Coordinates of C-alpha atoms (C1' of nucleotides) in Angstrom, one line a residue:
Chain A
M10 CA -29.1 19.3 -10.8
D11 CA -27.9 18.0 -7.4
H12 CA -25.2 19.1 -5.4
E13 CA -23.6 15.2 -6.0
T14 CA -23.4 15.1 -9.7
S15 CA -23.1 19.4 -10.2
L16 CA -19.3 18.2 -8.3
R17 CA -18.7 16.5 -12.2
N18 CA -16.6 19.4 -13.7
E19 CA -15.2 21.1 -10.4
R20 CA -14.1 17.0 -9.3
K21 CA -10.1 17.4 -8.6
R22 CA -8.5 14.2 -10.1
G23 CA -7.7 11.1 -7.2
S24 CA -10.5 12.8 -5.4
G25 CA -13.8 11.1 -6.4
V26 CA -13.3 8.0 -4.3
K27 CA -13.2 9.4 -1.4
V28 CA -16.1 11.5 -1.5
V29 CA -17.7 8.4 -2.9
Y30 CA -16.4 6.0 0.0
D31 CA -16.8 8.8 2.1
I32 CA -21.0 9.1 1.8
L33 CA -21.8 5.3 1.7
R34 CA -20.1 4.1 4.6
D35 CA -21.9 7.0 6.2
E36 CA -24.9 6.5 4.8
I37 CA -24.4 2.7 5.8
L38 CA -23.6 3.1 9.6
D39 CA -26.7 5.4 9.1
L40 CA -29.1 3.2 7.8
E41 CA -30.1 5.0 4.7
L42 CA -28.6 2.0 3.2
P43 CA -29.8 -0.2 5.3
P44 CA -28.7 -4.0 5.6
G45 CA -29.2 -5.9 2.2
S46 CA -30.4 -3.6 0.9
P47 CA -28.7 -3.3 -3.6
I48 CA -25.0 -1.4 -4.1
D49 CA -25.5 -0.5 -8.2
E50 CA -22.4 0.5 -9.7
V51 CA -24.3 2.0 -12.8
Q52 CA -26.7 3.8 -10.5
L53 CA -23.9 5.0 -8.4
S54 CA -21.8 6.2 -11.3
E55 CA -25.4 8.2 -12.8
R56 CA -25.8 10.1 -9.1
F57 CA -21.9 10.4 -8.3
G58 CA -21.4 12.0 -12.0
M59 CA -18.6 9.3 -12.6
S60 CA -17.8 6.3 -14.3
R61 CA -17.9 3.1 -12.5
T62 CA -14.3 3.1 -11.8
P63 CA -13.8 5.3 -9.0
I64 CA -17.0 3.5 -7.5
R65 CA -15.5 0.4 -8.0
E66 CA -12.5 0.9 -6.1
A67 CA -14.8 2.9 -3.6
L68 CA -17.8 -0.6 -3.2
V69 CA -13.7 -2.3 -2.8
R70 CA -12.9 -0.6 0.3
L71 CA -16.2 -0.4 2.1
A72 CA -15.6 -4.5 1.4
G73 CA -12.7 -4.7 2.8
E74 CA -14.0 -3.1 6.0
G75 CA -17.0 -5.6 6.3
L76 CA -19.7 -3.4 5.0
I77 CA -20.0 -5.1 1.8
D78 CA -20.7 -8.3 0.9
T79 CA -19.7 -8.7 -3.2
L80 CA -20.7 -12.7 -4.8
P81 CA -19.3 -12.3 -7.8
N82 CA -20.2 -11.6 -11.1
R83 CA -23.6 -11.3 -9.4
S84 CA -24.6 -8.9 -7.0
T85 CA -23.9 -6.8 -3.9
M86 CA -25.1 -4.7 -1.1
V87 CA -25.0 -3.7 2.4
S88 CA -24.2 -7.0 4.7
Q89 CA -26.3 -8.2 7.3
I90 CA -25.9 -7.0 11.5
D91 CA -24.9 -10.3 12.7
F92 CA -27.0 -10.9 15.4
L93 CA -26.6 -14.1 15.9
N94 CA -22.7 -14.1 16.9
M95 CA -23.3 -10.6 19.2
H96 CA -21.5 -12.7 22.7
S97 CA -18.2 -11.8 19.9
Y98 CA -18.6 -7.8 19.4
F99 CA -19.5 -6.9 23.4
D100 CA -16.7 -9.4 24.2
A101 CA -14.7 -8.0 21.9
L102 CA -16.0 -4.1 22.4
V103 CA -15.8 -4.6 26.1
L104 CA -11.6 -5.4 25.6
M105 CA -10.6 -2.5 23.1
Y106 CA -12.9 -0.1 24.9
R107 CA -10.7 -1.2 28.8
V108 CA -7.4 -1.6 27.3
T109 CA -7.8 1.8 24.9
T110 CA -8.0 3.1 27.7
Q111 CA -5.6 1.7 30.1
L112 CA -3.5 3.2 27.6
A113 CA -4.7 6.4 27.3
A114 CA -4.4 7.3 31.0
K115 CA -0.4 5.7 30.7
Y116 CA 0.9 7.3 27.4
H117 CA -2.3 10.6 26.5
R118 CA -0.6 14.3 26.5
P119 CA -2.2 17.0 26.9
E120 CA -3.4 17.6 23.6
D121 CA -5.6 15.1 23.7
L122 CA -7.3 15.6 26.4
E123 CA -8.7 18.9 24.9
A124 CA -9.7 16.9 21.9
V125 CA -11.4 14.2 24.1
R126 CA -13.1 17.3 26.7
A127 CA -14.1 18.9 23.3
L128 CA -15.8 16.1 22.2
Q129 CA -17.9 15.5 25.8
I130 CA -19.2 18.9 26.1
E131 CA -20.1 17.5 22.5
F132 CA -22.1 14.3 23.9
A133 CA -23.0 15.7 26.6
N134 CA -25.3 18.6 24.9
A135 CA -26.4 16.1 22.6
V136 CA -28.0 14.2 26.1
E137 CA -29.7 17.4 26.3
A138 CA -31.2 18.0 23.7
Q139 CA -32.1 14.8 23.2
D140 CA -30.7 14.2 20.2
A141 CA -30.3 9.9 19.5
L142 CA -28.7 10.4 16.4
A143 CA -25.8 13.5 17.2
M144 CA -25.7 11.3 21.4
I145 CA -24.7 8.0 19.1
S146 CA -22.2 9.4 16.6
T147 CA -20.2 11.4 19.8
N148 CA -19.4 9.0 22.4
A149 CA -17.9 7.0 19.1
A150 CA -15.6 9.9 18.4
L151 CA -15.0 10.2 21.9
H152 CA -13.9 7.0 22.6
L153 CA -12.0 6.5 18.9
A154 CA -10.7 9.5 20.9
I155 CA -9.4 8.0 23.5
A156 CA -8.2 6.0 21.9
E157 CA -5.9 7.9 19.9
A158 CA -4.0 9.3 22.9
G159 CA -4.3 5.8 23.9
R160 CA -1.5 5.6 20.6
N161 CA -1.9 2.1 19.3
P162 CA -3.3 1.7 16.0
Y163 CA -3.9 -1.9 15.9
F164 CA -6.2 -1.6 18.8
T165 CA -7.7 2.4 16.8
S166 CA -7.9 0.4 14.2
L167 CA -10.5 -2.8 15.9
F168 CA -11.8 -0.2 17.3
L169 CA -13.1 2.3 14.7
R170 CA -14.6 -0.9 13.4
L171 CA -16.0 -1.7 15.8
L172 CA -17.8 1.5 17.5
N173 CA -18.9 1.9 12.9
E174 CA -20.4 -1.7 12.8
G175 CA -21.9 -0.2 17.3
R176 CA -23.5 2.4 16.0
R177 CA -25.5 0.6 12.6
L178 CA -26.6 -1.9 15.8
L179 CA -27.8 1.4 17.9
R180 CA -29.3 3.8 15.1
L181 CA -31.8 0.6 15.3
Y182 CA -33.1 1.7 19.1
Y183 CA -32.1 4.6 18.7
Q184 CA -35.7 5.4 20.0
S185 CA -35.3 3.6 23.0
Y186 CA -33.0 5.7 24.4
N187 CA -35.1 8.3 26.5
D188 CA -34.7 9.1 30.4
Q189 CA -32.1 8.8 33.3
L190 CA -29.7 6.1 30.9
P191 CA -27.6 8.8 29.1
R192 CA -27.5 11.1 31.5
R193 CA -25.4 8.5 33.3
F194 CA -23.2 7.5 30.6
V195 CA -22.4 11.9 31.0
E196 CA -21.4 11.2 34.7
E197 CA -19.7 7.9 33.6
H198 CA -17.7 9.7 30.9
D199 CA -16.4 12.3 33.2
E200 CA -15.4 9.7 35.6
I201 CA -12.9 8.1 32.8
I202 CA -11.5 10.8 32.0
A203 CA -11.1 12.5 35.5
A204 CA -9.2 8.5 35.4
I205 CA -7.1 9.1 32.3
E206 CA -6.2 12.8 33.3
A207 CA -4.3 11.7 37.0
R208 CA -2.8 8.6 34.6
N209 CA -4.1 6.3 36.7
T210 CA -4.3 3.2 34.7
E211 CA -5.5 1.0 36.8
L212 CA -8.9 3.4 38.0
A213 CA -9.1 4.0 33.6
E214 CA -9.4 0.8 32.9
R215 CA -12.4 -0.1 35.5
L216 CA -14.3 2.1 34.6
A217 CA -13.9 1.5 31.4
R218 CA -15.0 -2.0 31.5
E219 CA -18.2 -0.9 33.7
H220 CA -18.8 1.9 31.1
A221 CA -18.7 -0.2 28.4
E222 CA -20.8 -3.8 29.8
Q223 CA -23.6 -1.0 30.9
I224 CA -24.2 -0.3 27.2
V225 CA -23.5 -3.7 26.6
S226 CA -26.3 -5.3 29.2
Q227 CA -28.6 -2.5 27.5
I228 CA -28.4 -3.1 24.1
Q229 CA -28.8 -6.8 24.7
K230 CA -32.0 -5.5 26.2
L231 CA -33.3 -4.2 22.9
L232 CA -31.9 -6.7 21.2
M233 CA -33.7 -9.3 24.1
R234 CA -36.9 -7.3 23.6
E235 CA -36.6 -7.8 19.8
E236 CA -36.7 -10.8 19.4
R237 CA -39.4 -10.8 21.6
L238 CA -41.3 -9.2 19.0
D239 CA -39.9 -11.6 16.4
V240 CA -41.4 -14.9 17.7
S241 CA -44.7 -13.7 18.5
L242 CA -45.5 -11.9 15.7
Chain B
M15 CA 6.4 -17.3 -21.7
D16 CA 6.2 -18.0 -17.6
H17 CA 4.2 -19.9 -15.8
E18 CA 1.5 -16.6 -15.0
T19 CA 1.7 -15.1 -18.3
S20 CA 0.3 -18.5 -19.9
L21 CA -2.8 -18.3 -17.3
R22 CA -4.1 -15.4 -19.3
N23 CA -6.4 -16.4 -21.9
E24 CA -8.3 -19.5 -19.5
R25 CA -8.2 -17.8 -16.7
K26 CA -11.0 -17.5 -15.2
R27 CA -13.7 -14.3 -15.0
G28 CA -13.1 -12.4 -11.6
S29 CA -9.6 -14.4 -10.4
G30 CA -7.2 -12.6 -12.1
V31 CA -7.8 -9.8 -8.7
K32 CA -7.3 -12.3 -6.2
V33 CA -4.4 -14.5 -7.7
V34 CA -2.3 -11.0 -8.0
Y35 CA -3.1 -10.4 -4.7
D36 CA -1.9 -14.1 -3.1
I37 CA 1.1 -13.3 -5.3
L38 CA 2.0 -9.8 -3.9
R39 CA 1.2 -10.7 -0.3
D40 CA 3.2 -13.2 0.1
E41 CA 6.2 -11.4 -1.6
I42 CA 5.4 -8.8 -0.2
L43 CA 5.9 -10.7 3.5
D44 CA 8.7 -13.0 2.2
L45 CA 10.2 -9.2 1.6
E46 CA 11.1 -10.7 -1.2
L47 CA 9.4 -7.3 -2.2
P48 CA 11.7 -5.4 0.4
P49 CA 10.1 -2.1 2.5
G50 CA 10.0 0.7 0.5
S51 CA 10.1 -1.0 -2.7
P52 CA 8.2 0.7 -5.4
I53 CA 5.3 -0.4 -6.8
D54 CA 4.2 -0.1 -10.9
E55 CA 0.8 -1.0 -12.5
V56 CA 2.3 -1.6 -16.2
Q57 CA 4.3 -3.6 -14.9
L58 CA 2.8 -5.1 -12.5
S59 CA 0.0 -6.0 -15.8
E60 CA 2.3 -7.1 -18.1
R61 CA 3.4 -9.7 -15.7
F62 CA 0.6 -11.4 -15.2
G63 CA -0.9 -10.2 -17.9
M64 CA -3.7 -8.6 -17.9
S65 CA -4.6 -4.9 -17.6
R66 CA -4.3 -2.3 -15.1
T67 CA -7.5 -2.5 -13.9
P68 CA -7.1 -6.1 -11.5
I69 CA -3.6 -4.6 -10.2
R70 CA -5.5 -1.9 -9.2
E71 CA -7.7 -3.8 -6.9
A72 CA -5.5 -6.7 -6.2
L73 CA -3.6 -3.0 -4.0
V74 CA -6.9 -1.3 -3.3
R75 CA -6.8 -4.0 -0.8
L76 CA -3.0 -4.0 -0.6
A77 CA -3.7 -0.7 0.7
G78 CA -6.4 -1.7 3.2
E79 CA -4.4 -4.3 5.1
G80 CA -1.3 -1.5 5.7
L81 CA 0.5 -3.8 3.4
I82 CA 1.6 -0.8 0.6
D83 CA 1.0 2.6 0.9
T84 CA 0.0 5.5 -2.0
L85 CA 0.9 8.8 -2.8
P86 CA -1.8 10.1 -4.5
N87 CA -0.7 11.0 -8.1
R88 CA 2.3 9.9 -6.7
S89 CA 4.6 6.5 -6.8
T90 CA 2.9 3.9 -4.6
M91 CA 5.5 1.4 -2.0
V92 CA 5.7 -1.9 -0.7
S93 CA 5.5 -0.2 2.8
Q94 CA 8.3 0.1 5.6
I95 CA 8.5 -2.1 8.6
D96 CA 7.6 0.5 11.9
F97 CA 10.5 0.3 14.3
L98 CA 10.0 2.7 16.4
N99 CA 6.2 2.2 17.5
M100 CA 7.6 -1.4 18.4
H101 CA 6.0 -1.7 21.8
S102 CA 2.5 -0.7 20.0
Y103 CA 3.4 -4.0 17.8
F104 CA 4.5 -5.8 21.2
D105 CA 1.7 -5.1 23.3
A106 CA -1.0 -6.1 20.7
L107 CA 0.4 -9.4 19.9
V108 CA 0.7 -10.3 23.0
L109 CA -2.6 -9.2 24.0
M110 CA -4.3 -11.2 20.8
Y111 CA -2.3 -14.8 21.4
R112 CA -3.9 -14.5 24.7
V113 CA -8.0 -14.0 24.4
T114 CA -7.9 -15.9 21.1
T115 CA -5.7 -18.6 23.3
Q116 CA -8.9 -17.9 25.7
L117 CA -11.3 -18.5 23.8
A118 CA -10.1 -21.4 22.5
A119 CA -10.4 -23.1 25.7
K120 CA -14.1 -22.1 26.3
Y121 CA -15.4 -22.5 22.5
H122 CA -13.5 -24.7 20.0
R123 CA -14.6 -28.0 18.6
P124 CA -12.9 -31.5 18.0
E125 CA -12.0 -30.8 14.9
D126 CA -10.2 -27.3 14.9
L127 CA -8.5 -29.4 18.0
E128 CA -7.5 -31.6 14.6
A129 CA -6.4 -28.5 12.3
V130 CA -4.6 -27.7 15.4
R131 CA -2.4 -30.8 15.6
A132 CA -2.0 -31.2 11.8
L133 CA 0.1 -27.8 11.6
Q134 CA 1.7 -28.7 15.2
I135 CA 3.1 -31.4 13.7
E136 CA 4.0 -29.5 10.8
F137 CA 5.8 -27.1 12.9
A138 CA 7.1 -29.9 15.0
N139 CA 8.8 -31.1 11.0
A140 CA 10.2 -27.4 10.5
V141 CA 12.3 -27.1 13.7
E142 CA 13.9 -31.0 12.8
A143 CA 14.3 -29.5 9.8
Q144 CA 15.4 -26.1 10.4
D145 CA 13.9 -24.4 7.6
A146 CA 13.1 -21.0 9.7
L147 CA 11.0 -20.5 6.6
A148 CA 8.7 -22.3 7.3
M149 CA 9.4 -22.3 11.4
I150 CA 7.7 -18.6 10.6
S151 CA 4.7 -19.3 8.6
T152 CA 3.8 -22.4 10.1
N153 CA 4.1 -20.8 13.3
A154 CA 1.8 -17.8 12.3
A155 CA -0.6 -21.0 11.0
L156 CA -1.0 -22.8 14.2
H157 CA -1.9 -19.4 15.5
L158 CA -4.6 -19.1 13.3
A159 CA -5.7 -21.9 13.4
I160 CA -6.5 -22.0 17.3
A161 CA -7.8 -18.6 17.2
E162 CA -10.7 -19.8 14.4
A163 CA -11.6 -22.8 17.3
G164 CA -11.9 -18.6 19.6
R165 CA -14.2 -18.1 16.5
N166 CA -14.5 -15.0 17.6
P167 CA -14.1 -12.8 13.8
Y168 CA -13.2 -9.7 14.9
F169 CA -10.1 -11.2 17.7
T170 CA -9.1 -13.5 14.7
S171 CA -9.0 -10.7 11.8
L172 CA -6.4 -7.9 14.0
F173 CA -4.7 -11.4 14.9
L174 CA -3.8 -11.7 11.2
R175 CA -2.7 -8.4 10.6
L176 CA -0.1 -8.5 14.0
L177 CA 0.8 -12.8 12.7
N178 CA 1.4 -11.2 8.3
E179 CA 3.6 -8.4 10.2
G180 CA 5.1 -10.4 12.6
R181 CA 6.1 -12.8 9.3
R182 CA 7.5 -10.0 7.6
L183 CA 9.7 -9.3 10.9
L184 CA 10.7 -13.2 11.0
R185 CA 11.0 -13.6 8.1
L186 CA 14.3 -10.0 8.8
Y187 CA 16.4 -11.8 11.5
Y188 CA 15.8 -16.1 10.8
Q189 CA 19.2 -16.6 10.7
S190 CA 19.4 -16.2 14.4
Y191 CA 16.7 -19.9 15.3
N192 CA 19.5 -21.7 15.5
D193 CA 19.4 -24.2 18.9
Q194 CA 17.6 -25.0 22.1
L195 CA 15.6 -22.1 21.5
P196 CA 12.9 -23.8 19.0
R197 CA 12.4 -26.8 20.0
R198 CA 10.7 -25.0 23.5
F199 CA 8.1 -23.6 21.1
V200 CA 7.1 -27.0 20.3
E201 CA 6.3 -28.0 23.9
E202 CA 4.4 -24.8 24.8
H203 CA 2.4 -25.6 21.4
D204 CA 1.2 -28.8 22.9
E205 CA 1.5 -26.9 26.9
I206 CA -0.7 -24.3 25.3
I207 CA -2.8 -27.1 22.9
A208 CA -3.4 -29.5 26.7
A209 CA -4.5 -27.0 28.2
I210 CA -7.1 -26.0 25.9
E211 CA -8.9 -29.7 24.5
A212 CA -9.6 -29.3 29.0
R213 CA -11.5 -27.0 27.9
N214 CA -8.8 -24.9 30.8
T215 CA -9.2 -21.6 30.1
E216 CA -7.2 -19.4 33.3
L217 CA -3.9 -22.3 32.3
A218 CA -4.6 -21.5 28.7
E219 CA -4.5 -17.8 29.2
R220 CA -1.6 -17.7 30.3
L221 CA -0.5 -19.6 29.3
A222 CA -0.8 -18.2 25.9
R223 CA 1.0 -15.3 27.5
E224 CA 4.0 -16.2 28.7
H225 CA 4.2 -17.9 25.1
A226 CA 4.1 -14.6 23.5
E227 CA 6.6 -13.0 26.4
Q228 CA 8.9 -15.4 25.2
I229 CA 8.3 -14.4 21.4
V230 CA 8.3 -10.9 21.7
S231 CA 11.6 -10.8 24.7
Q232 CA 13.3 -13.1 21.7
I233 CA 12.3 -10.4 18.7
Q234 CA 13.2 -7.5 21.1
K235 CA 17.0 -9.2 21.6
L236 CA 17.5 -9.3 17.6
L237 CA 16.1 -5.8 18.2
M238 CA 18.5 -4.8 20.2
R239 CA 21.2 -6.9 18.5
E240 CA 20.2 -4.8 14.7
E241 CA 20.0 -0.8 16.2
R242 CA 23.5 -1.9 17.8
L243 CA 24.8 -2.6 14.8
D244 CA 23.5 0.6 13.0
V245 CA 24.3 2.7 15.9
S246 CA 28.1 1.2 15.5
L247 CA 28.4 2.3 11.6
Chain C
dT7 C1' 29.2 27.3 -14.8
dG8 C1' 25.1 27.6 -12.3
dT9 C1' 20.3 28.4 -11.4
dA10 C1' 14.8 29.0 -13.6
dT11 C1' 11.9 28.2 -16.6
dT12 C1' 10.1 24.7 -20.9
dT13 C1' 9.6 21.1 -22.1
dA14 C1' 9.6 16.2 -22.6
dA15 C1' 8.5 11.7 -20.7
dT16 C1' 6.6 8.2 -17.2
dT17 C1' 2.6 7.1 -13.9
dT18 C1' -1.4 7.5 -12.3
dG19 C1' -7.0 8.7 -12.5
dT20 C1' -10.6 8.4 -15.4
dC21 C1' -13.2 6.9 -18.8
dG22 C1' -16.9 4.4 -21.5
dA23 C1' -16.9 0.9 -24.4
dC24 C1' -16.9 -4.6 -24.5
dA25 C1' -18.1 -9.0 -23.1
dA26 C1' -19.1 -13.1 -20.0
dG27 C1' -22.1 -14.5 -16.4
dA28 C1' -25.8 -14.7 -13.9
dA29 C1' -31.1 -13.8 -13.9
dA30 C1' -34.9 -13.1 -15.7
dT31 C1' -38.0 -13.8 -20.1
dA32 C1' -39.3 -15.4 -23.6
dT33 C1' -40.8 -20.3 -26.4
dG34 C1' -41.1 -24.8 -27.5
dC35 C1' -42.7 -30.2 -25.9
dA36 C1' -45.1 -33.7 -22.9
Chain D
dT16 C1' -50.7 -26.8 -17.3
dG17 C1' -46.3 -27.2 -15.9
dC18 C1' -42.1 -28.1 -16.8
dA19 C1' -37.5 -28.1 -19.6
dT20 C1' -34.7 -25.0 -22.9
dA21 C1' -33.4 -21.1 -25.4
dT22 C1' -33.3 -16.5 -25.5
dT23 C1' -33.6 -12.3 -23.8
dT24 C1' -32.2 -8.5 -20.7
dC25 C1' -29.1 -7.3 -16.3
dT26 C1' -25.0 -6.3 -14.1
dT27 C1' -19.8 -6.7 -12.9
dG28 C1' -15.8 -8.1 -14.4
dT29 C1' -11.8 -6.8 -17.8
dC30 C1' -9.7 -3.9 -22.0
dG31 C1' -7.2 -0.2 -24.4
dA32 C1' -6.7 5.1 -24.6
dC33 C1' -6.6 8.8 -22.8
dA34 C1' -6.2 13.2 -19.8
dA35 C1' -4.4 15.2 -15.4
dA36 C1' -0.6 15.1 -11.5
dT37 C1' 4.0 14.8 -11.5
dT38 C1' 9.0 14.3 -12.5
dA39 C1' 12.7 14.0 -14.8
dA40 C1' 15.3 16.3 -18.9
dA41 C1' 16.2 20.2 -22.0
dT42 C1' 16.3 24.6 -22.9
dA43 C1' 17.5 29.8 -21.8
dC44 C1' 19.7 33.4 -19.8
dA45 C1' 22.3 35.6 -16.0

DNA sequence: TGTATTTAATTTGTCGACAAGAAATATGCA
DNA sequence: TGCATATTTCTTGTCGACAAATTAAATACA
């Protein structure tokens, strides 16, 4: 009996949905469940050792965030990454980088910066260790912490969705993170954090914009390369 | 037997959740279910003539959009309107007005403008008839149609959420929409639509910003008045 | 009478089962 | 053999029931 099903009996009432939701969400974002993977309710209920009801509730929440697609009366599967409308994604991502960083410079409190700095150290360590997966997730966590310091839940929730989507995207290409580029991100983060601390909203916004555009152009390069590969097949 | 329960037998499989979701959503946004109202699952299942399972699924979706709050193992109720952090709301609303209108000027197609114009006529009619509820909902529909012409689903979905929240807010104060102000909105809409059609992104963005700030300052005036009333009690 | 502890009632979370719809398979017919 | 139709299998949507958690009521005790 594996760990998940062994929790069957000791599970607190009401905790089942959250467990299933968190695990599936991570598996989708880490591409352990790649886009298009079929989601079978009975299979999941066997795996997690619970009935289909809490499984379904977790699936409804995942569908609400666009992580899975549900065809009525038919199969449900992990949602595809939309490569055709990628520019919409980049537009939204850059704008949210800018606005959340700007607001962080305006509204942050000292304790916010502590959390941000801790994550920046984690990110630097991941870069040093060349651990691409850790880089991806700590980078998202860092920028989310900055967004939270900006104290606008509307922007923060959209940004979270975009960062998650990006986590999936970057996971596709994490091999190509290798040489000098990550270190540059570490330096850019330091500059952004300094601007936030100095409450220099204009500078923070500009740095965030440049940082975001760096990332976007990097992803676009990877996409281009991949598209060329596709064509050449 | 009322209309809703009479549909019990003729209901298509899978349609139940959507029906409950749509009806509850509208009732919440129209303040027929005011903030704080208790949501009882068995009561709803009796009202809609179906079991608790589809009701619960609809509630999970509503909770995902922040329209209801659920305390584990305890009651669930219509979420409060957060008057304390209203500036976050206004910041997000103004930015989404600006960016969606700008993108509409850039990416719209002829058929988009037809839909927008139809809604603008509806809005003008509502203003003429001094029908505040129709004004609120057609205004939201109009700006959502503009956002859809901009073709960025990330912005559109956040904007939808904000417009819904605003629908609830405005519904609180719809009495005070009376004299010359609404007509000004009609004119501003016309100018915005013209700028979009001319593909003048800068002008469209500026007009949308001014329009949004008009609306925000109007709401703020109403809030101020209300706050003063509260204090004087 | 007031407070603490038990008991009952209410409401949510979970379960197992059944039925409807769609896909896969099998059958009938030219 | 090729195609249309019927049957079976599989998955989802819905149901009614039960159990756990919480709240309200009732009882006991100082």
